[in-house]
XYZ file of C-alpha atoms in Angstrom:
740
model
C -15.919 50.986 10.106
C -12.318 50.894 8.716
C -12.658 49.001 5.329
C -15.214 51.462 4.143
C -12.870 54.672 3.635
C -9.806 52.459 2.405
C -12.350 50.446 0.190
C -13.445 54.257 -1.101
C -9.676 55.808 -0.666
C -8.459 52.437 -3.348
C -11.702 53.687 -5.844
C -11.166 56.851 -5.944
C -6.696 56.465 -6.615
C -7.724 53.260 -9.418
C -9.544 56.728 -11.087
C -7.324 59.125 -10.577
C -9.039 61.447 -9.077
C -8.084 61.209 -5.511
C -7.136 64.807 -4.266
C -4.321 65.716 -1.970
C -5.845 64.741 1.472
C -7.598 61.495 1.223
C -11.035 60.578 2.011
C -10.693 58.899 4.941
C -8.504 61.962 7.004
C -11.182 63.674 6.147
C -14.146 61.825 7.635
C -12.167 61.846 10.339
C -12.117 65.447 10.636
C -15.829 66.037 9.869
C -16.151 63.516 13.027
C -14.115 65.169 15.447
C -15.332 68.663 14.894
C -19.164 67.225 14.930
C -17.681 65.856 18.088
C -16.543 69.244 19.026
C -19.648 71.312 18.318
C -22.086 68.327 20.139
C -19.863 69.901 23.259
C -20.214 73.558 22.329
C -24.113 73.440 21.861
C -24.771 71.202 24.650
C -21.945 73.721 26.927
C -24.370 76.307 24.782
C -27.580 74.500 26.178
C -25.908 74.600 30.020
C -25.842 78.113 30.215
C -28.837 79.273 28.582
C -30.832 77.097 30.983
C -28.927 76.784 33.788
C -26.681 79.640 34.399
C -29.207 82.092 32.151
C -26.867 84.336 30.250
C -27.481 85.563 27.322
C -25.497 83.315 24.658
C -27.670 84.389 21.684
C -24.985 85.597 19.513
C -23.127 82.435 20.591
C -25.837 80.002 18.881
C -26.199 81.235 15.881
C -22.658 81.084 15.184
C -23.138 77.223 16.233
C -26.524 76.719 13.796
C -24.516 78.333 11.561
C -21.129 75.734 11.373
C -23.587 72.825 11.980
C -24.796 73.358 8.589
C -21.914 73.732 7.176
C -20.677 70.733 8.862
C -24.181 69.211 7.704
C -23.664 70.715 4.173
C -20.008 68.662 3.485
C -21.178 65.654 4.857
C -24.054 64.977 2.262
C -20.883 66.619 -0.697
C -18.343 64.180 1.129
C -21.491 61.045 0.989
C -21.970 62.066 -2.363
C -18.661 61.945 -3.506
C -18.439 58.041 -2.515
C -21.667 57.184 -4.094
C -20.629 58.689 -7.541
C -16.940 56.801 -7.322
C -18.381 53.455 -6.508
C -20.697 54.131 -9.423
C -17.396 54.891 -11.536
C -15.791 51.754 -10.374
C -18.647 49.509 -10.888
C -18.762 51.403 -14.657
C -15.442 50.648 -15.053
C -15.837 46.471 -14.425
C -19.070 46.586 -17.434
C -15.647 49.117 -18.949
C -13.614 45.268 -18.947
C -16.628 43.093 -19.797
C -17.540 45.540 -23.150
C -13.564 44.808 -23.907
C -14.130 41.418 -23.325
C -17.147 41.413 -25.434
C -15.880 42.948 -28.376
C -12.259 41.224 -28.730
C -14.553 38.255 -28.844
C -16.826 39.449 -31.208
C -14.087 40.634 -33.187
C -12.298 37.336 -32.987
C -15.313 35.546 -35.099
C -15.754 38.081 -37.597
C -11.930 37.877 -38.321
C -12.049 34.311 -38.119
C -14.979 34.099 -40.366
C -12.697 36.559 -43.245
C -9.960 34.252 -43.229
C -11.967 30.639 -43.103
C -13.574 32.251 -46.332
C -10.175 32.882 -47.729
C -8.626 29.471 -46.462
C -6.490 31.254 -44.082
C -6.964 28.050 -41.746
C -4.057 28.481 -39.065
C -5.253 32.409 -38.463
C -8.494 31.529 -38.684
C -7.879 28.654 -35.990
C -5.979 30.871 -33.321
C -9.111 33.544 -34.023
C -11.381 30.809 -32.132
C -9.052 30.092 -30.143
C -8.537 33.963 -28.946
C -12.186 34.021 -28.798
C -12.250 31.116 -26.801
C -10.016 33.305 -24.113
C -12.107 36.604 -24.234
C -15.264 33.778 -23.333
C -13.076 31.840 -19.987
C -12.240 35.753 -19.263
C -15.985 36.748 -19.519
C -17.030 33.114 -16.971
C -14.309 34.190 -14.522
C -15.921 37.730 -13.851
C -19.089 37.327 -11.883
C -22.417 38.785 -12.137
C -22.643 38.138 -15.132
C -25.502 36.888 -17.148
C -25.273 33.467 -17.413
C -27.560 34.112 -20.607
C -25.410 35.562 -22.830
C -22.324 33.419 -21.247
C -24.424 30.038 -22.323
C -25.442 32.147 -25.716
C -21.720 32.869 -26.813
C -20.491 29.266 -25.573
C -22.807 27.500 -28.013
C -22.054 30.294 -31.013
C -18.440 29.019 -30.420
C -18.581 25.489 -30.656
C -21.163 25.498 -33.796
C -18.294 28.012 -35.338
C -15.205 25.234 -33.933
C -17.042 22.128 -35.354
C -17.844 24.664 -38.614
C -14.218 24.633 -38.775
C -13.364 21.203 -38.080
C -15.829 20.650 -40.774
C -14.076 22.339 -43.429
C -10.786 21.190 -42.885
C -12.013 17.550 -42.528
C -12.897 18.567 -46.422
C -9.568 20.153 -47.578
C -7.656 16.526 -45.206
C -10.222 14.241 -47.595
C -8.908 15.309 -50.612
C -5.445 15.254 -49.871
C -5.248 12.346 -48.321
C -7.704 10.292 -49.505
C -8.343 6.185 -48.709
C -10.012 3.869 -51.266
C -10.320 0.536 -48.742
C -11.494 -2.877 -49.503
C -14.880 -4.056 -48.236
C -14.060 -6.460 -45.894
C -12.883 -4.673 -42.512
C -10.534 -8.211 -42.090
C -7.151 -8.679 -43.758
C -7.607 -12.322 -45.094
C -5.673 -12.832 -47.191
C -3.332 -11.067 -50.082
C -5.747 -10.621 -52.556
C -8.175 -9.106 -49.802
C -4.973 -6.306 -49.306
C -4.597 -5.525 -53.103
C -7.920 -3.522 -52.669
C -6.592 -0.792 -51.060
C -5.255 2.755 -52.847
C -3.971 5.611 -50.913
C -4.502 8.809 -52.819
C -2.055 11.839 -51.957
C -2.653 15.141 -53.703
C 0.801 17.356 -55.121
C -0.473 20.416 -55.382
C -3.766 22.452 -54.193
C -6.600 22.230 -56.553
C -6.663 25.980 -57.271
C -3.332 27.590 -57.470
C -4.748 30.674 -55.684
C -6.437 28.462 -53.151
C -4.747 27.904 -50.316
C -1.488 30.776 -49.051
C 1.309 28.659 -48.392
C 1.568 25.336 -48.102
C -1.448 23.475 -48.357
C -0.285 20.227 -46.053
C 1.140 22.270 -43.268
C -1.524 25.082 -43.179
C -4.346 21.769 -42.423
C -2.102 20.234 -40.076
C -1.255 23.451 -38.198
C -4.784 24.282 -38.443
C -5.439 21.152 -36.304
C -2.596 21.340 -34.055
C -4.160 25.288 -32.700
C -7.168 23.325 -32.986
C -5.832 20.497 -30.796
C -7.629 17.948 -32.586
C -4.055 16.999 -34.665
C -3.323 14.069 -32.459
C -7.133 12.200 -33.076
C -6.515 12.657 -36.838
C -3.226 11.164 -37.699
C -3.549 8.296 -34.611
C -6.187 7.613 -36.960
C -4.406 8.133 -39.843
C -1.975 6.011 -38.125
C -4.364 2.665 -37.549
C -5.411 2.714 -41.392
C -2.026 2.473 -42.609
C -0.923 -0.395 -39.670
C -3.487 -2.413 -41.456
C -4.111 -1.649 -44.877
C -0.342 -1.219 -46.024
C 2.521 -1.739 -43.230
C 1.188 -4.941 -41.903
C 0.317 -6.527 -45.150
C 3.622 -5.685 -46.615
C 5.840 -8.089 -44.642
C 2.616 -10.024 -43.640
C 2.366 -11.722 -46.875
C 5.417 -11.663 -49.244
C 3.876 -11.674 -52.951
C 2.636 -8.095 -52.200
C 4.652 -5.671 -54.419
C 4.226 -1.459 -53.634
C 3.456 0.407 -56.108
C 3.185 4.173 -57.225
C 1.452 5.900 -59.762
C 1.639 9.355 -60.366
C -0.652 11.435 -62.265
C -0.585 15.640 -62.408
C -1.699 16.714 -59.056
C -1.833 13.251 -56.943
C 0.020 10.345 -56.010
C -1.465 6.922 -55.546
C 0.226 4.291 -53.837
C -1.183 0.800 -53.825
C -0.615 -3.060 -54.522
C 0.748 -5.418 -57.372
C 1.619 -9.609 -56.464
C 4.313 -11.938 -57.400
C 4.749 -15.064 -56.847
C 7.312 -15.108 -53.875
C 10.380 -16.546 -54.298
C 10.359 -17.534 -50.332
C 7.975 -19.302 -47.947
C 9.127 -16.499 -45.452
C 10.234 -13.362 -47.471
C 14.201 -11.864 -45.939
C 13.972 -8.647 -44.350
C 16.172 -6.775 -46.634
C 13.255 -6.921 -49.023
C 10.854 -6.542 -46.267
C 12.888 -3.192 -45.210
C 12.799 -2.130 -48.725
C 9.581 -2.054 -49.375
C 8.722 -0.463 -46.402
C 11.402 2.270 -46.975
C 9.957 2.854 -50.625
C 6.166 3.311 -48.738
C 7.331 5.415 -46.178
C 9.469 7.688 -48.096
C 6.042 8.427 -49.799
C 4.675 9.910 -47.490
C 7.843 11.568 -46.628
C 7.719 13.441 -49.358
C 4.234 13.736 -50.214
C 2.555 14.433 -46.919
C 4.718 14.125 -43.549
C 7.509 16.059 -44.047
C 6.405 19.337 -42.783
C 7.339 20.695 -39.267
C 4.145 21.920 -36.861
C 4.084 23.515 -33.206
C 2.159 20.582 -31.709
C 0.675 23.180 -28.669
C -0.553 25.497 -31.541
C 1.232 28.589 -29.337
C 3.482 29.297 -32.388
C 6.714 28.510 -30.510
C 9.548 27.395 -32.630
C 10.659 25.941 -29.555
C 8.445 23.644 -29.318
C 8.035 22.414 -33.056
C 7.557 18.858 -33.794
C 8.208 16.762 -37.270
C 4.781 15.286 -38.500
C 7.145 12.334 -39.183
C 7.673 11.801 -35.808
C 4.744 12.103 -34.553
C 3.932 8.933 -36.713
C 6.274 7.293 -35.944
C 5.781 7.319 -32.361
C 1.929 6.334 -32.905
C 3.116 3.201 -35.224
C 6.858 1.964 -35.208
C 6.050 -0.229 -32.487
C 3.672 -2.480 -33.543
C 5.510 -2.013 -37.251
C 8.394 -3.467 -35.112
C 6.866 -5.979 -33.582
C 5.481 -7.313 -36.928
C 8.953 -7.125 -38.646
C 10.013 -8.993 -35.367
C 7.901 -11.704 -35.796
C 6.851 -12.213 -39.330
C 10.035 -11.284 -40.690
C 13.420 -12.001 -38.185
C 12.399 -14.543 -36.688
C 12.045 -16.331 -40.077
C 15.877 -15.448 -41.044
C 17.989 -16.485 -38.238
C 19.953 -19.750 -39.309
C 19.241 -22.811 -38.455
C 23.046 -24.016 -38.071
C 25.898 -22.103 -37.002
C 27.756 -22.590 -39.901
C 25.083 -19.822 -41.351
C 25.590 -17.223 -38.549
C 28.214 -14.899 -40.434
C 25.567 -15.212 -42.829
C 23.767 -13.478 -41.147
C 25.594 -10.324 -40.356
C 24.118 -9.156 -43.829
C 20.846 -8.907 -41.643
C 21.862 -6.804 -39.030
C 23.796 -4.206 -41.795
C 20.705 -3.860 -43.668
C 18.325 -3.500 -40.546
C 20.988 -0.719 -39.471
C 20.537 1.109 -42.643
C 17.349 0.224 -42.137
C 16.680 2.128 -39.258
C 19.462 4.626 -39.868
C 16.899 5.301 -42.965
C 13.650 6.238 -41.033
C 15.933 8.669 -38.616
C 17.110 10.421 -41.690
C 13.270 10.922 -42.495
C 12.263 11.580 -39.248
C 10.014 8.682 -38.385
C 12.681 7.651 -35.434
C 15.133 8.941 -33.019
C 17.505 8.884 -30.492
C 19.084 4.828 -29.859
C 18.961 1.452 -31.412
C 15.038 0.326 -31.180
C 13.844 -3.317 -29.810
C 13.790 -4.679 -34.090
C 18.069 -3.115 -33.868
C 18.307 -4.969 -30.511
C 16.319 -7.729 -32.142
C 19.117 -8.697 -35.142
C 22.345 -8.084 -32.675
C 21.083 -10.934 -30.508
C 21.691 -13.591 -33.139
C 23.324 -15.800 -31.253
C 21.189 -16.192 -28.435
C 17.883 -16.078 -30.949
C 20.418 -19.355 -32.570
C 20.372 -21.093 -29.970
C 16.947 -21.056 -29.112
C 16.139 -22.403 -32.388
C 18.530 -24.580 -32.001
C 17.290 -26.005 -28.981
C 14.414 -26.725 -30.324
C 15.516 -28.323 -33.430
C 17.510 -30.704 -31.659
C 14.718 -31.484 -29.127
C 12.382 -31.954 -32.386
C 14.871 -34.558 -34.366
C 15.983 -36.384 -30.839
C 12.309 -37.218 -30.569
C 11.469 -38.153 -33.875
C 14.437 -41.030 -33.523
C 13.551 -41.844 -30.767
C 10.346 -43.202 -31.422
C 11.414 -44.534 -35.333
C 11.662 -48.506 -35.886
C 13.810 -50.096 -34.199
C 14.484 -52.808 -35.984
C 15.414 -51.069 -38.694
C 19.945 -51.735 -38.492
C 22.812 -51.402 -39.987
C 26.067 -53.109 -38.772
C 29.014 -51.455 -36.868
C 32.558 -52.975 -36.973
C 35.942 -52.104 -34.899
C 36.519 -49.345 -37.324
C 33.588 -47.477 -37.853
C 33.044 -43.674 -36.398
C 30.369 -40.976 -36.159
C 31.292 -38.490 -38.954
C 31.363 -35.225 -37.477
C 33.172 -31.734 -38.376
C 36.694 -31.218 -36.811
C 36.742 -30.123 -33.530
C 37.742 -26.463 -32.681
C 42.226 -25.642 -31.359
C 41.322 -25.804 -27.342
C 43.903 -24.589 -26.913
C 45.686 -22.696 -30.349
C 48.277 -20.425 -27.718
C 49.534 -23.105 -26.046
C 50.399 -24.780 -29.102
C 54.085 -23.570 -29.323
C 54.334 -24.382 -25.563
C 53.528 -27.907 -26.125
C 55.888 -29.070 -28.507
C 58.862 -27.537 -26.917
C 57.230 -29.662 -23.837
C 57.130 -32.562 -25.985
C 60.283 -32.568 -27.466
C 62.089 -32.389 -24.547
C 60.325 -34.916 -22.992
C 60.578 -37.784 -26.025
C 64.515 -36.973 -26.173
C 65.094 -37.880 -22.274
C 62.249 -40.176 -22.090
C 62.656 -42.061 -25.038
C 64.226 -45.213 -22.949
C 61.470 -45.543 -20.774
C 58.787 -46.120 -23.206
C 56.139 -49.256 -22.078
C 57.176 -52.162 -24.045
C 53.289 -53.918 -24.004
C 51.648 -51.702 -26.119
C 47.549 -51.303 -26.556
C 45.322 -52.227 -28.802
C 44.069 -49.855 -31.789
C 40.362 -51.504 -30.853
C 40.558 -51.149 -26.689
C 38.320 -49.072 -27.301
C 36.107 -49.759 -30.258
C 32.946 -51.935 -30.187
C 32.946 -55.185 -30.944
C 31.134 -55.877 -34.472
C 27.295 -55.925 -34.190
C 23.710 -54.469 -34.743
C 22.188 -51.340 -33.956
C 19.500 -49.658 -34.977
C 19.841 -46.644 -38.013
C 17.436 -43.778 -35.492
C 20.125 -44.078 -32.396
C 23.329 -44.264 -35.096
C 21.376 -41.557 -36.452
C 20.724 -40.065 -32.803
C 24.014 -39.871 -31.646
C 25.279 -37.777 -34.927
C 22.981 -35.706 -33.708
C 24.228 -35.290 -30.328
C 28.076 -34.545 -31.740
C 26.882 -32.293 -34.317
C 24.932 -30.912 -31.402
C 28.464 -30.474 -29.095
C 30.140 -29.249 -31.559
C 27.852 -26.101 -32.984
C 27.718 -26.160 -28.662
C 31.472 -25.313 -28.565
C 31.524 -22.735 -31.308
C 29.130 -20.471 -30.093
C 28.711 -19.466 -26.382
C 25.679 -17.995 -24.740
C 27.420 -16.855 -21.256
C 27.891 -12.899 -22.813
C 24.489 -12.595 -23.524
C 23.344 -14.142 -19.942
C 25.184 -11.284 -18.749
C 23.872 -8.394 -20.622
C 20.162 -9.733 -21.171
C 18.289 -9.631 -17.555
C 15.942 -11.877 -19.768
C 17.836 -14.490 -20.480
C 19.608 -14.593 -17.041
C 15.939 -15.121 -15.183
C 15.156 -17.758 -18.473
C 17.869 -19.414 -17.416
C 17.930 -19.741 -13.909
C 13.784 -21.222 -14.654
C 15.272 -24.268 -17.055
C 18.163 -24.614 -14.448
C 15.239 -25.362 -11.770
C 13.124 -26.782 -14.111
C 15.487 -29.448 -14.914
C 16.911 -29.823 -11.331
C 13.472 -30.031 -10.241
C 12.476 -32.817 -12.668
C 15.178 -34.888 -12.215
C 13.996 -35.195 -8.701
C 11.681 -37.705 -9.391
C 12.678 -39.211 -13.050
C 14.478 -41.983 -11.828
C 11.954 -43.072 -9.415
C 9.372 -42.805 -11.844
C 11.166 -45.090 -13.909
C 12.187 -47.433 -12.075
C 10.565 -50.415 -12.726
C 10.288 -50.048 -16.132
C 14.190 -49.955 -15.793
C 16.504 -52.338 -15.831
C 17.658 -54.259 -12.883
C 21.471 -52.341 -12.558
C 19.368 -49.789 -12.497
C 16.439 -50.539 -10.736
C 19.049 -51.123 -7.845
C 19.920 -46.869 -7.736
C 22.154 -46.320 -10.340
C 19.784 -43.930 -12.402
C 18.208 -41.805 -9.493
C 19.792 -38.523 -11.012
C 19.611 -36.706 -8.222
C 23.319 -36.215 -7.817
C 22.887 -34.100 -10.801
C 20.067 -31.563 -8.902
C 22.715 -29.387 -7.322
C 24.636 -29.093 -9.950
C 21.764 -27.846 -12.094
C 20.573 -25.399 -9.182
C 23.684 -23.380 -8.580
C 24.006 -23.047 -12.274
C 21.130 -21.362 -12.917
C 21.511 -19.992 -9.349
C 25.464 -18.438 -10.405
C 24.225 -16.883 -13.858
C 20.979 -15.124 -12.393
C 23.312 -13.784 -9.163
C 26.075 -12.518 -11.682
C 23.100 -10.613 -13.662
C 21.667 -8.832 -10.542
C 25.693 -8.017 -10.199
C 25.268 -6.205 -13.348
C 21.840 -4.051 -12.471
C 23.558 -3.624 -8.903
C 26.347 -2.142 -10.515
C 24.387 0.297 -13.131
C 22.235 1.482 -10.357
C 24.951 2.272 -8.138
C 26.274 4.513 -11.789
C 23.098 6.303 -11.850
C 23.697 7.191 -8.601
C 27.061 8.461 -8.533
C 26.238 11.440 -10.810
C 24.380 12.626 -8.174
C 26.970 14.838 -6.431
C 26.244 12.988 -3.486
C 23.756 14.336 -2.770
C 24.991 17.343 -1.451
C 24.718 21.270 -2.053
C 20.736 20.623 -3.079
C 20.447 24.901 -3.040
C 22.561 25.044 -6.135
C 19.921 24.010 -8.601
C 22.573 21.755 -10.852
C 23.168 19.764 -7.582
C 19.551 19.351 -7.648
C 18.795 18.393 -11.303
C 21.883 16.199 -11.576
C 20.546 14.631 -8.375
C 16.968 14.073 -9.350
C 18.092 13.098 -12.291
C 19.887 10.205 -11.043
C 16.877 8.962 -8.987
C 14.513 9.169 -12.091
C 17.181 6.912 -14.113
C 17.182 4.287 -10.929
C 14.027 3.977 -11.025
C 12.744 3.715 -14.851
C 15.795 1.212 -14.419
C 13.573 -0.486 -12.049
C 10.244 -0.233 -13.442
C 12.131 -1.831 -17.008
C 13.765 -4.449 -15.238
C 10.247 -5.180 -13.626
C 8.501 -5.527 -17.075
C 11.448 -7.597 -18.644
C 10.775 -10.446 -15.318
C 7.313 -9.905 -15.460
C 5.191 -12.792 -15.846
C 8.980 -14.800 -16.955
C 10.405 -14.941 -12.702
C 8.456 -17.280 -10.632
C 6.929 -14.539 -8.251
C 9.055 -15.135 -4.534
C 11.506 -14.623 -6.926
C 10.588 -12.034 -8.437
C 10.009 -10.109 -5.348
C 13.618 -10.958 -3.703
C 15.340 -9.986 -7.055
C 13.228 -6.563 -7.188
C 13.443 -6.052 -3.306
C 17.427 -6.703 -3.310
C 17.772 -3.848 -6.048
C 15.644 -1.652 -4.695
C 17.780 -2.084 -1.341
C 20.319 -1.591 -3.166
C 19.643 2.169 -4.135
C 18.268 2.963 -1.467
C 20.995 2.003 0.722
C 23.390 4.166 -1.526
C 21.066 7.302 -0.254
C 20.698 7.136 2.623
C 24.642 6.466 3.176
C 25.261 9.645 0.855
C 22.630 11.173 3.248
C 23.482 10.298 6.510
C 27.856 11.269 5.462
C 26.683 15.356 5.111
C 28.344 16.853 7.519
C 26.114 20.447 6.838
C 22.497 19.965 5.672
C 20.794 23.909 5.663
C 16.990 24.380 5.576
C 17.082 25.008 1.590
C 19.026 21.204 1.795
C 16.681 19.499 3.390
C 13.567 20.543 1.189
C 15.224 19.641 -1.594
C 16.280 16.033 0.179
C 12.987 15.463 1.508
C 11.384 15.794 -2.125
C 14.435 13.503 -3.839
C 13.130 10.816 -0.870
C 9.737 10.754 -2.169
C 10.452 10.660 -5.361
C 11.692 7.142 -4.166
C 9.141 6.499 -2.234
C 6.211 7.430 -3.568
C 7.420 5.679 -6.861
C 10.155 2.694 -5.543
C 6.783 0.225 -4.916
C 5.360 0.394 -8.284
C 8.646 -1.171 -9.745
C 6.764 -4.512 -7.855
C 4.458 -5.895 -11.310
C 5.119 -9.779 -11.044
C 1.779 -9.996 -12.640
C 0.413 -9.039 -16.059
C -2.784 -8.062 -14.125
C -2.087 -4.569 -12.729
C -4.506 -5.559 -10.109
C -3.132 -8.085 -8.575
C -0.278 -6.136 -8.269
C -1.541 -4.008 -5.607
C -0.896 -7.003 -3.369
C 2.430 -6.875 -3.328
C 3.236 -3.306 -3.765
C 1.656 -3.115 -0.227
C 4.222 -5.777 0.754
C 7.777 -4.166 0.000
C 8.826 -3.311 3.792
C 8.906 -7.248 3.824
C 11.580 -7.023 0.349
C 13.516 -4.198 1.185
C 15.321 -4.207 3.778
C 15.991 -0.977 4.812
C 13.262 0.581 4.065
C 11.831 1.697 7.437
C 15.115 2.869 8.135
C 14.504 5.280 4.639
C 11.168 6.273 6.286
C 12.181 7.741 9.087
C 15.255 9.421 7.334
C 12.734 11.270 5.483
C 11.075 11.987 8.878
C 14.823 13.759 10.764
C 15.214 15.990 7.236
C 11.603 17.238 7.893
C 11.700 17.145 11.896
C 12.545 19.462 14.963
C 15.053 18.356 17.997
C 12.050 17.774 19.929
C 10.830 15.379 17.694
C 13.258 13.684 16.861
C 13.794 13.264 20.845
C 10.108 12.231 20.972
C 10.982 9.213 17.963
C 13.817 8.276 19.935
C 11.781 7.829 22.629
C 15.191 7.043 25.411
C 16.331 4.085 22.522
C 12.967 2.818 22.855
C 11.515 4.702 19.395
C 10.568 3.301 16.197
C 13.809 5.873 15.055
C 16.762 4.091 17.184
C 15.449 0.927 15.870
C 16.058 1.843 12.356
C 20.005 4.104 13.078
C 22.615 3.954 15.719
C 22.725 6.900 18.117
C 25.960 8.232 16.200
C 23.962 8.309 12.851
C 20.945 10.097 14.759
C 23.746 12.602 16.243
C 26.236 12.917 13.240
C 22.152 13.941 11.371
C 21.594 16.550 14.013
C 24.656 18.265 13.966
C 24.496 18.492 10.119
C 20.629 19.343 10.477
C 20.596 21.874 12.850
C 22.799 24.877 14.858
C 25.096 24.994 17.527
C 22.311 26.299 20.521
C 22.314 24.635 24.003
C 18.355 23.157 22.384
C 20.947 21.127 19.677
C 23.082 20.562 23.079
C 20.505 19.192 24.535
C 18.925 16.982 22.298
C 22.656 15.108 21.641
C 22.355 14.904 25.770
C 18.825 12.692 25.107
C 20.129 10.433 21.992
C 22.812 7.218 23.672
């Protein structure tokens, strides 16, 4: 019963007509008066019928008071009903306002659409949508009315999109080949892209037409869809063909109100075009698009916020650059890798042109940030050269070894393999060696042995050998010369994928060396048959070579993880917003590094090696976090909450870095087995529990040194955490006494 007077009082107070004495007080006073009158009436009747006292006047006074009280009750009841009715009317008034705003927004939209003020029209539609949502949130509103309003809004939105689509088709017109498949350069020659450079009529659109139409798309949430379709057509019919077909050249035809981009065919000079030539073609196309279409800045969210504006070129770049760069690498840069080390210096021009190409794209807004995969590929020329050289040498050696053996050449003791001059093994030691040789010559000139070896002691006698074998040795010498003039060690340390592949290569060779000699033992001569050619002695060396390389890469990755965590400000004073942001950023960077590394090693390393490596690296990060937190001397309640939040990020996203296989659904098994590969995983989970637990829960998990907490932490570590988390009280002292 107490709720009704409060509700009525709130209604009256909201209407502004509540008097100084509120209804609750008035009702209480009237209730008390009723009780008083009831007592007096009972007293009067008792006196009249039991004591027979003359009380006529008193009874009449009581009747009068009862009538007055009844009138007050009726008046109060009337006022309550009136005020409740007014509250209902107020809600109805608010509903009418929303209906009016919806109607006005639709009318304003229609007017703006007729005047081709597309951005204003789109925003009026969004206002109408907002009003409709408010109406839907009010209970008791007529459902049929809401349905009618929703239908009207949908119709007008589709009408707006139709008009915008027509404007877009007038500004950007594609003429595509009849065949959907690009099978030749002749097919691509039928492609044309028409870009309107000005409105059809000067007074047709207020403001830049491209910006107006595209911003309206953004307000309605359709910009991404429209731009994605444009990007797909651009990739398929212009950018990729320019990279894949060397004969294609982009042509620009300018008309009074239109620019037409199409192709011409020229006889290619090379089977594969140079990167500089391809970069020039792509740059020309993107410059035309930037000048006539993409050089606008839009509010992607449609909220007219200057801080949230983004360039249209940047949006398109995010959609197409990954495919463009991949195509440039596979169709262009791969073929520009030099075939021998003497041309490596010339490749500097390719790297420079790649840098200039990316710089021009950044200036136009297509790219942002640091070097992309395209530039990284170009700069990693030593690795690509080594891979290509290995393939070429293997092919050449196989061809020589399978050629006719009876084609011979005569060799004499004077014969030698023509090889380039070998590099100086120690140019810095020349002076020292010259001085030493002079001293030795002066001191030992009389000790020279009178018997000298013949100049032909290590020469092969005159005989005939196969031409193919002579060429095979020349190939071996030339390969070794090139191997000594270029090293891949730096790349093996810098690039985790190369380190993994090198590890696999060594293990693969070692694996086959185990049985290679036995497989061919019966086909070899007697000397080799007796065990001289088992190759087993080479196995440990190859295994050690692969393992050392991969462990060096692991040390590099561990160093990077610890460096990222060093910016977490020791995970202390998390109640400070800057410290919390720094720690959260460090955790995110660690996860990002591990996820990137997981993708690089995915389907490259054997699954067991992959899981051990990723588990070791994740364990390094968790161990560092555990050490930093357990070293804290004071952890407030807010600090504990935020530390728990940071740990939860690692706990939830840490297993997701285990993706050894390309099929995502098969990786779940390894993500569930994280505790097997991450030594500190359970310890990390126990730390999270401590950060949110009370003293009794910690004591229970310790369980006299037999609980899960005792399995992960020492008594000293648990006591240190308790002292940091809880104030010095008798309860804390009692808890500390139980941890032993």
